[in-house]
Amino acid sequence: MRKMRAAFAIAALLVLSACVKPPLYSWGRYEDLIYQMYIKPGDADPVTQTAKLREDIEKANVESKPVPPGVHAHLAYLYYQQGDLGAAKQEFLIEKKLFPESAPFVDGVLERMERKSEQQP
Amino acid sequence: MRKYAATLLFALAASACVPKPDYTLYRNRMPRSILVLPPQNATATVEASYIFLSTASRPLAEAGYYVFPVAVVDAFMKENGLPTPDEMHGVSLKKIKEVFGADAVLYFTIEQWGQKYYVISSQTVVRANARLVDVETGQTLWEGKAVGVYDSGAGAPGGIFGALIAAAVHQILFSMVDRTHELSRLATTQMVINKDNGLLMGPRHPEHSTDARGR
């Protein structure tokens, strides 16, 4: 009886797993960090978020899984908040390279950033 | 585990009531990129908009679309004199095209959020309407409802006292905020990835060219 039950359980698991496709992207903690920065901002200041996203990106690279849309742009914004405009620019450009759909936005942001840094030498 | 099973059942039941949409226009105007704005909020729970927003990117990207970074978009709008979701929803499509170059905008309105109490149980509900709008033409391409219900009475051990204890234990284990967060995630996923009335598979999805809806 017990063996039969186990067999059923395994069969059910197999049927279920056949329907679940692997995700397109390695999500890491991107969405959880967005949740935290709004709802529990003390847990997700820009420095903490940057460290966690860097780890997630590293992990995705190791697993050769693509990083989701928005992650590099989000990271760019975190660097911008910390005053590191060089790293911000670099991350925005990675977002644009991975996702050309972001080009109009990224180009506009980079242009505004450049103008701003010229104003405050 | 019981928590998830109950929630899933409700989400499935809710989606079954919606009629099958006409996908022709959506298919013809197939967007590649989607800008998600912070939801408008018709409820009294202030944090609802941003809890919900934090669960919107993943299902949309997994359906094959480029999703603009939601928090960056929000910060950008705030820095440009639009402090609330209501004001952001008022931005013209012309301006959105100019600044973001997005193909479509997804507008959410949160209709219901939080706990309702009954004699021996309580329900936590997350309910939002969604409208996908073509930036070029202003036409509505798709409309959906994101619904998540968590019933603290469902599956409670027998008898009134059992149920009472179960309700009390659930209240201690899961804070309201965390529960609505979890429900949002289920509700957005169920709304987007759904063969009957969800989004069409977008250009970045391997099934984009085989998705027969709207052909």
CSV table of C-alpha atoms in Angstrom, one decimal, chain A residues 21 23-25 27 30-32 34-35 37-40 69-70 73-74 77 80 95 98-102 104-105 109 112, chain B residues 47 50-51 54-58 61-62 66-67 69-72 74-76 79 99-101 177-178 181 185 204 206-207:
chain,number,residue,atom,x,y,z
A,21,LYS,CA,9.2,25.2,-18.3
A,23,PRO,CA,12.4,30.4,-16.6
A,24,LEU,CA,14.0,32.5,-19.4
A,25,TYR,CA,16.1,34.5,-17.0
A,27,TRP,CA,16.0,36.4,-11.5
A,30,TYR,CA,15.9,41.8,-8.2
A,31,GLU,CA,12.2,41.9,-7.5
A,32,ASP,CA,12.7,41.3,-3.7
A,34,ILE,CA,12.5,46.4,-5.3
A,35,TYR,CA,9.9,45.3,-2.7
A,37,MET,CA,13.5,49.5,-1.1
A,38,TYR,CA,9.8,50.6,-1.0
A,39,ILE,CA,8.4,48.7,2.0
A,40,LYS,CA,11.4,48.1,4.2
A,69,PRO,CA,15.6,43.0,-18.4
A,70,GLY,CA,16.0,46.0,-16.1
A,73,ALA,CA,19.7,49.6,-15.6
A,74,HIS,CA,18.6,49.3,-11.9
A,77,TYR,CA,20.7,53.9,-11.1
A,80,TYR,CA,24.2,57.0,-9.9
A,95,GLU,CA,21.4,47.1,-20.4
A,98,LEU,CA,21.6,43.1,-23.9
A,99,PHE,CA,18.2,44.8,-24.6
A,100,PRO,CA,18.3,47.2,-27.6
A,101,GLU,CA,14.6,48.0,-26.7
A,102,SER,CA,16.0,50.1,-23.9
A,104,PRO,CA,15.9,55.5,-26.4
A,105,PHE,CA,15.7,55.6,-22.6
A,109,VAL,CA,19.5,59.2,-19.4
A,112,ARG,CA,21.2,64.1,-19.1
B,47,GLU,CA,1.8,50.6,0.3
B,50,TYR,CA,4.5,49.5,-4.6
B,51,ILE,CA,4.1,46.0,-3.3
B,54,SER,CA,7.5,44.9,-7.2
B,55,THR,CA,5.8,41.7,-8.6
B,56,ALA,CA,5.0,42.9,-12.1
B,57,SER,CA,8.3,42.6,-14.0
B,58,ARG,CA,9.0,38.9,-13.8
B,61,ALA,CA,9.6,39.4,-19.0
B,62,GLU,CA,9.0,35.7,-18.8
B,66,TYR,CA,11.4,43.9,-22.6
B,67,VAL,CA,10.2,45.4,-19.3
B,69,PRO,CA,13.2,48.9,-14.9
B,70,VAL,CA,10.2,49.7,-12.8
B,71,ALA,CA,12.0,51.4,-9.9
B,72,VAL,CA,14.2,53.5,-12.2
B,74,ASP,CA,9.4,55.5,-10.9
B,75,ALA,CA,12.5,57.5,-9.7
B,76,PHE,CA,12.8,59.2,-13.0
B,79,GLU,CA,12.6,63.6,-10.2
B,99,VAL,CA,11.4,59.7,-23.2
B,100,PHE,CA,11.3,55.9,-23.1
B,101,GLY,CA,10.6,54.7,-26.6
B,177,VAL,CA,2.1,43.0,4.2
B,178,ASP,CA,4.0,39.9,3.5
B,181,HIS,CA,3.1,40.5,-1.3
B,185,ARG,CA,3.1,37.6,-7.1
B,204,ARG,CA,11.7,37.3,-26.8
B,206,PRO,CA,10.6,30.8,-27.7
B,207,GLU,CA,6.9,30.2,-28.4
